[in-house]
Amino acid sequence: MEKDLKQQPANCIKIVLFGPESTGKTTLSRQLARHYNSVWVPEYAREYLQNKWNNERKTCEQKDLLPIAKGQMRLENDLAKKADSILICDTDLLETKVYSEAYYAGKCDPFLEKYAIENTYDLYFLTYIDTPWEADDLRDKPNERERMFEVFQTELIMQNRPYVLLKGNMKERMEVAVKHIDNLLNDK
């Protein structure tokens, strides 16, 4: 179990897009990876849960969180080997921990919690809720975006994670993100 959730060492800067659903994380992850001619780690939960919905017409259950976390770390660890200088992660285990606690009465699997806290990244981009809500089969809390944003921000502060708030349209977010990533690359 532990080896499935542990982050492998990598010789690249790791960036995480972090925040509530439908706040532009995937779009920005792809754009940043393209900008830096690097790879991005997609959100494993999206594929996993879409398949569950398509096959069973069921949404996420607490028992799905460990397989999702394992799949996310497998993707990240595999793709980190292909990254030259930067790896863009559409999510991380800390985000899975936040959703677990928010959806399941404050509960989180102890292994998931341990590695959500132990795995490290160079910078988080916290995506604000000023993007239009886009409904799909998996998104379910359009009226709780503000509350969820506060939960995500509180988690970053509690875990003492370096983060930058991204607001505005995609061009504005991209400019801010590139500025901060360039600073990290220059310091490396």
PDB file of C-alpha atoms in Angstrom:
ATOM      1  CA  MET A   1       0.000   0.000   0.000  1.00  0.00           C
ATOM      2  CA  GLU A   2       2.600   2.527   1.061  1.00  0.00           C
ATOM      3  CA  LYS A   3       4.722   2.181  -2.074  1.00  0.00           C
ATOM      4  CA  ASP A   4       1.599   2.872  -4.147  1.00  0.00           C
ATOM      5  CA  LEU A   5       1.073   6.277  -2.515  1.00  0.00           C
ATOM      6  CA  LYS A   6       4.672   7.378  -2.015  1.00  0.00           C
ATOM      7  CA  GLN A   7       6.111  10.007  -4.298  1.00  0.00           C
ATOM      8  CA  GLN A   8       9.267   8.866  -6.089  1.00  0.00           C
ATOM      9  CA  PRO A   9      12.280  11.212  -6.247  1.00  0.00           C
ATOM     10  CA  ALA A  10      12.400  13.340  -9.390  1.00  0.00           C
ATOM     11  CA  ASN A  11      14.780  15.873 -10.909  1.00  0.00           C
ATOM     12  CA  CYS A  12      12.154  18.412 -11.824  1.00  0.00           C
ATOM     13  CA  ILE A  13      10.115  21.199 -10.333  1.00  0.00           C
ATOM     14  CA  LYS A  14       6.648  19.965  -9.430  1.00  0.00           C
ATOM     15  CA  ILE A  15       3.659  22.282  -9.717  1.00  0.00           C
ATOM     16  CA  VAL A  16       0.116  21.405  -8.572  1.00  0.00           C
ATOM     17  CA  LEU A  17      -3.145  22.951  -9.737  1.00  0.00           C
ATOM     18  CA  PHE A  18      -5.360  22.858  -6.663  1.00  0.00           C
ATOM     19  CA  GLY A  19      -8.903  23.936  -5.925  1.00  0.00           C
ATOM     20  CA  PRO A  20     -12.609  23.242  -6.244  1.00  0.00           C
ATOM     21  CA  GLU A  21     -14.201  21.570  -9.232  1.00  0.00           C
ATOM     22  CA  SER A  22     -14.781  23.554 -12.416  1.00  0.00           C
ATOM     23  CA  THR A  23     -12.153  26.220 -11.731  1.00  0.00           C
ATOM     24  CA  GLY A  24      -9.981  25.699 -14.823  1.00  0.00           C
ATOM     25  CA  LYS A  25      -7.311  23.387 -13.409  1.00  0.00           C
ATOM     26  CA  THR A  26      -7.204  20.974 -16.344  1.00  0.00           C
ATOM     27  CA  THR A  27      -7.203  23.678 -19.001  1.00  0.00           C
ATOM     28  CA  LEU A  28      -4.415  25.558 -17.262  1.00  0.00           C
ATOM     29  CA  SER A  29      -2.421  22.353 -16.639  1.00  0.00           C
ATOM     30  CA  ARG A  30      -2.446  21.576 -20.350  1.00  0.00           C
ATOM     31  CA  GLN A  31      -1.512  25.151 -21.297  1.00  0.00           C
ATOM     32  CA  LEU A  32       1.367  25.279 -18.832  1.00  0.00           C
ATOM     33  CA  ALA A  33       2.751  21.934 -19.991  1.00  0.00           C
ATOM     34  CA  ARG A  34       2.565  23.132 -23.589  1.00  0.00           C
ATOM     35  CA  HIS A  35       4.211  26.452 -22.682  1.00  0.00           C
ATOM     36  CA  TYR A  36       7.129  24.680 -20.987  1.00  0.00           C
ATOM     37  CA  ASN A  37       7.271  21.858 -23.534  1.00  0.00           C
ATOM     38  CA  SER A  38       6.788  19.389 -20.719  1.00  0.00           C
ATOM     39  CA  VAL A  39       4.328  16.780 -19.576  1.00  0.00           C
ATOM     40  CA  TRP A  40       1.297  17.180 -17.360  1.00  0.00           C
ATOM     41  CA  VAL A  41      -0.263  14.685 -14.997  1.00  0.00           C
ATOM     42  CA  PRO A  42      -3.999  14.430 -15.633  1.00  0.00           C
ATOM     43  CA  GLU A  43      -6.519  13.967 -12.856  1.00  0.00           C
ATOM     44  CA  TYR A  44      -6.854  10.191 -12.519  1.00  0.00           C
ATOM     45  CA  ALA A  45     -10.141  10.534 -10.606  1.00  0.00           C
ATOM     46  CA  ARG A  46     -11.854  11.998 -13.655  1.00  0.00           C
ATOM     47  CA  GLU A  47     -11.225   8.921 -15.828  1.00  0.00           C
ATOM     48  CA  TYR A  48     -11.873   6.487 -12.964  1.00  0.00           C
ATOM     49  CA  LEU A  49     -15.153   8.119 -11.921  1.00  0.00           C
ATOM     50  CA  GLN A  50     -16.376   8.706 -15.470  1.00  0.00           C
ATOM     51  CA  ASN A  51     -15.925   4.986 -16.147  1.00  0.00           C
ATOM     52  CA  LYS A  52     -17.794   4.188 -12.929  1.00  0.00           C
ATOM     53  CA  TRP A  53     -20.624   6.516 -13.953  1.00  0.00           C
ATOM     54  CA  ASN A  54     -20.774   5.132 -17.490  1.00  0.00           C
ATOM     55  CA  ASN A  55     -20.758   1.493 -16.337  1.00  0.00           C
ATOM     56  CA  GLU A  56     -22.705   1.609 -13.067  1.00  0.00           C
ATOM     57  CA  ARG A  57     -24.453   5.009 -12.973  1.00  0.00           C
ATOM     58  CA  LYS A  58     -22.808   5.569  -9.594  1.00  0.00           C
ATOM     59  CA  THR A  59     -20.842   8.539  -8.341  1.00  0.00           C
ATOM     60  CA  CYS A  60     -17.796   8.531  -6.086  1.00  0.00           C
ATOM     61  CA  GLU A  61     -17.975   6.479  -2.906  1.00  0.00           C
ATOM     62  CA  GLN A  62     -15.508   6.504  -0.045  1.00  0.00           C
ATOM     63  CA  LYS A  63     -14.152   3.098  -1.125  1.00  0.00           C
ATOM     64  CA  ASP A  64     -13.061   4.663  -4.446  1.00  0.00           C
ATOM     65  CA  LEU A  65     -10.610   7.106  -2.870  1.00  0.00           C
ATOM     66  CA  LEU A  66      -7.685   4.731  -2.323  1.00  0.00           C
ATOM     67  CA  PRO A  67      -7.790   3.338  -5.884  1.00  0.00           C
ATOM     68  CA  ILE A  68      -7.996   6.931  -7.129  1.00  0.00           C
ATOM     69  CA  ALA A  69      -5.027   7.967  -4.966  1.00  0.00           C
ATOM     70  CA  LYS A  70      -2.967   4.988  -6.153  1.00  0.00           C
ATOM     71  CA  GLY A  71      -3.791   5.726  -9.780  1.00  0.00           C
ATOM     72  CA  GLN A  72      -2.869   9.393  -9.333  1.00  0.00           C
ATOM     73  CA  MET A  73       0.519   8.579  -7.827  1.00  0.00           C
ATOM     74  CA  ARG A  74       1.261   5.929 -10.455  1.00  0.00           C
ATOM     75  CA  LEU A  75       0.620   8.533 -13.165  1.00  0.00           C
ATOM     76  CA  GLU A  76       2.682  11.188 -11.392  1.00  0.00           C
ATOM     77  CA  ASN A  77       5.632   8.902 -10.704  1.00  0.00           C
ATOM     78  CA  ASP A  78       5.663   7.581 -14.290  1.00  0.00           C
ATOM     79  CA  LEU A  79       5.393  11.013 -15.875  1.00  0.00           C
ATOM     80  CA  ALA A  80       7.974  12.590 -13.552  1.00  0.00           C
ATOM     81  CA  LYS A  81      10.566  10.348 -15.223  1.00  0.00           C
ATOM     82  CA  LYS A  82       9.723  11.982 -18.566  1.00  0.00           C
ATOM     83  CA  ALA A  83       9.867  15.588 -17.355  1.00  0.00           C
ATOM     84  CA  ASP A  84      13.048  17.538 -18.043  1.00  0.00           C
ATOM     85  CA  SER A  85      12.694  20.491 -15.737  1.00  0.00           C
ATOM     86  CA  ILE A  86       9.039  20.850 -14.760  1.00  0.00           C
ATOM     87  CA  LEU A  87       6.055  18.604 -14.097  1.00  0.00           C
ATOM     88  CA  ILE A  88       2.549  20.076 -14.056  1.00  0.00           C
ATOM     89  CA  CYS A  89       0.109  18.108 -11.890  1.00  0.00           C
ATOM     90  CA  ASP A  90      -3.621  18.631 -12.425  1.00  0.00           C
ATOM     91  CA  THR A  91      -4.132  17.497  -8.819  1.00  0.00           C
ATOM     92  CA  ASP A  92      -2.392  15.686  -5.958  1.00  0.00           C
ATOM     93  CA  LEU A  93      -3.234  13.520  -2.961  1.00  0.00           C
ATOM     94  CA  LEU A  94      -3.831  16.581  -0.790  1.00  0.00           C
ATOM     95  CA  GLU A  95      -6.774  17.449  -3.030  1.00  0.00           C
ATOM     96  CA  THR A  96      -8.097  13.891  -2.660  1.00  0.00           C
ATOM     97  CA  LYS A  97      -7.740  14.256   1.121  1.00  0.00           C
ATOM     98  CA  VAL A  98      -9.721  17.515   1.041  1.00  0.00           C
ATOM     99  CA  TYR A  99     -12.536  15.909  -0.948  1.00  0.00           C
ATOM    100  CA  SER A 100     -12.543  12.855   1.313  1.00  0.00           C
ATOM    101  CA  GLU A 101     -12.985  14.997   4.412  1.00  0.00           C
ATOM    102  CA  ALA A 102     -15.522  17.312   2.775  1.00  0.00           C
ATOM    103  CA  TYR A 103     -17.715  14.526   1.401  1.00  0.00           C
ATOM    104  CA  TYR A 104     -17.340  11.846   4.086  1.00  0.00           C
ATOM    105  CA  ALA A 105     -17.879  13.595   7.412  1.00  0.00           C
ATOM    106  CA  GLY A 106     -14.268  14.581   8.004  1.00  0.00           C
ATOM    107  CA  LYS A 107     -12.951  11.069   7.356  1.00  0.00           C
ATOM    108  CA  CYS A 108      -9.862  10.182   5.363  1.00  0.00           C
ATOM    109  CA  ASP A 109      -8.054   6.857   5.035  1.00  0.00           C
ATOM    110  CA  PRO A 110      -4.914   7.031   7.230  1.00  0.00           C
ATOM    111  CA  PHE A 111      -2.598   5.964   4.371  1.00  0.00           C
ATOM    112  CA  LEU A 112      -4.077   8.561   2.046  1.00  0.00           C
ATOM    113  CA  GLU A 113      -3.753  11.247   4.720  1.00  0.00           C
ATOM    114  CA  LYS A 114      -0.152  10.273   5.516  1.00  0.00           C
ATOM    115  CA  TYR A 115       1.044  10.560   1.922  1.00  0.00           C
ATOM    116  CA  ALA A 116      -1.109  13.573   1.145  1.00  0.00           C
ATOM    117  CA  ILE A 117       0.902  15.339   3.825  1.00  0.00           C
ATOM    118  CA  GLU A 118       4.319  13.724   3.158  1.00  0.00           C
ATOM    119  CA  ASN A 119       4.450  14.112  -0.633  1.00  0.00           C
ATOM    120  CA  THR A 120       5.985  17.461  -1.551  1.00  0.00           C
ATOM    121  CA  TYR A 121       5.679  19.951  -4.397  1.00  0.00           C
ATOM    122  CA  ASP A 122       7.480  23.149  -5.216  1.00  0.00           C
ATOM    123  CA  LEU A 123       4.397  25.302  -5.716  1.00  0.00           C
ATOM    124  CA  TYR A 124       0.613  25.108  -5.679  1.00  0.00           C
ATOM    125  CA  PHE A 125      -1.666  27.250  -7.806  1.00  0.00           C
ATOM    126  CA  LEU A 126      -4.953  27.672  -5.964  1.00  0.00           C
ATOM    127  CA  THR A 127      -7.647  28.282  -8.580  1.00  0.00           C
ATOM    128  CA  TYR A 128     -10.365  30.724  -7.616  1.00  0.00           C
ATOM    129  CA  ILE A 129     -14.086  30.272  -8.324  1.00  0.00           C
ATOM    130  CA  ASP A 130     -14.404  33.185 -10.742  1.00  0.00           C
ATOM    131  CA  THR A 131     -14.673  30.858 -13.748  1.00  0.00           C
ATOM    132  CA  PRO A 132     -18.069  29.818 -15.107  1.00  0.00           C
ATOM    133  CA  TRP A 133     -19.459  26.579 -13.705  1.00  0.00           C
ATOM    134  CA  GLU A 134     -19.485  23.795 -16.293  1.00  0.00           C
ATOM    135  CA  ALA A 135     -21.788  20.928 -15.448  1.00  0.00           C
ATOM    136  CA  ASP A 136     -20.905  17.343 -16.342  1.00  0.00           C
ATOM    137  CA  ASP A 137     -21.635  13.822 -15.093  1.00  0.00           C
ATOM    138  CA  LEU A 138     -19.243  14.147 -12.152  1.00  0.00           C
ATOM    139  CA  ARG A 139     -19.494  17.691 -10.838  1.00  0.00           C
ATOM    140  CA  ASP A 140     -22.116  18.038  -8.161  1.00  0.00           C
ATOM    141  CA  LYS A 141     -21.760  21.109  -5.953  1.00  0.00           C
ATOM    142  CA  PRO A 142     -22.248  24.306  -7.974  1.00  0.00           C
ATOM    143  CA  ASN A 143     -23.751  26.079  -4.974  1.00  0.00           C
ATOM    144  CA  GLU A 144     -20.900  25.222  -2.624  1.00  0.00           C
ATOM    145  CA  ARG A 145     -17.992  26.655  -4.607  1.00  0.00           C
ATOM    146  CA  GLU A 146     -17.207  29.410  -2.115  1.00  0.00           C
ATOM    147  CA  ARG A 147     -17.249  27.049   0.858  1.00  0.00           C
ATOM    148  CA  MET A 148     -15.100  24.508  -0.992  1.00  0.00           C
ATOM    149  CA  PHE A 149     -12.629  27.201  -2.033  1.00  0.00           C
ATOM    150  CA  GLU A 150     -12.226  28.165   1.632  1.00  0.00           C
ATOM    151  CA  VAL A 151     -11.663  24.501   2.559  1.00  0.00           C
ATOM    152  CA  PHE A 152      -8.937  24.179  -0.082  1.00  0.00           C
ATOM    153  CA  GLN A 153      -7.221  27.394   0.960  1.00  0.00           C
ATOM    154  CA  THR A 154      -7.372  26.440   4.641  1.00  0.00           C
ATOM    155  CA  GLU A 155      -5.743  23.082   3.861  1.00  0.00           C
ATOM    156  CA  LEU A 156      -2.841  24.731   2.043  1.00  0.00           C
ATOM    157  CA  ILE A 157      -2.315  27.062   4.991  1.00  0.00           C
ATOM    158  CA  MET A 158      -2.592  24.262   7.573  1.00  0.00           C
ATOM    159  CA  GLN A 159      -0.068  22.138   5.666  1.00  0.00           C
ATOM    160  CA  ASN A 160       2.223  25.140   5.162  1.00  0.00           C
ATOM    161  CA  ARG A 161       2.288  24.644   1.381  1.00  0.00           C
ATOM    162  CA  PRO A 162       3.669  27.388  -0.868  1.00  0.00           C
ATOM    163  CA  TYR A 163       0.832  28.653  -3.035  1.00  0.00           C
ATOM    164  CA  VAL A 164      -0.253  31.414  -5.352  1.00  0.00           C
ATOM    165  CA  LEU A 165      -3.896  32.355  -5.848  1.00  0.00           C
ATOM    166  CA  LEU A 166      -4.965  32.401  -9.506  1.00  0.00           C
ATOM    167  CA  LYS A 167      -7.901  34.654 -10.385  1.00  0.00           C
ATOM    168  CA  GLY A 168      -9.270  36.189 -13.548  1.00  0.00           C
ATOM    169  CA  ASN A 169      -9.582  34.887 -17.060  1.00  0.00           C
ATOM    170  CA  MET A 170      -7.355  32.166 -18.465  1.00  0.00           C
ATOM    171  CA  LYS A 171      -4.876  34.645 -19.982  1.00  0.00           C
ATOM    172  CA  GLU A 172      -4.447  36.444 -16.637  1.00  0.00           C
ATOM    173  CA  ARG A 173      -4.045  33.157 -14.771  1.00  0.00           C
ATOM    174  CA  MET A 174      -1.506  31.920 -17.296  1.00  0.00           C
ATOM    175  CA  GLU A 175       0.567  35.113 -17.019  1.00  0.00           C
ATOM    176  CA  VAL A 176       0.701  34.894 -13.217  1.00  0.00           C
ATOM    177  CA  ALA A 177       1.511  31.175 -13.291  1.00  0.00           C
ATOM    178  CA  VAL A 178       4.301  31.588 -15.859  1.00  0.00           C
ATOM    179  CA  LYS A 179       5.852  34.427 -13.853  1.00  0.00           C
ATOM    180  CA  HIS A 180       6.007  32.260 -10.709  1.00  0.00           C
ATOM    181  CA  ILE A 181       7.239  29.159 -12.517  1.00  0.00           C
ATOM    182  CA  ASP A 182       9.928  31.171 -14.305  1.00  0.00           C
ATOM    183  CA  ASN A 183      11.095  32.442 -10.914  1.00  0.00           C
ATOM    184  CA  LEU A 184      11.386  28.845  -9.668  1.00  0.00           C
ATOM    185  CA  LEU A 185      13.278  27.785 -12.786  1.00  0.00           C
ATOM    186  CA  ASN A 186      15.677  30.719 -12.444  1.00  0.00           C
ATOM    187  CA  ASP A 187      16.352  29.827  -8.805  1.00  0.00           C
ATOM    188  CA  LYS A 188      17.065  26.184  -9.645  1.00  0.00           C
TER     189      LYS A 188
END
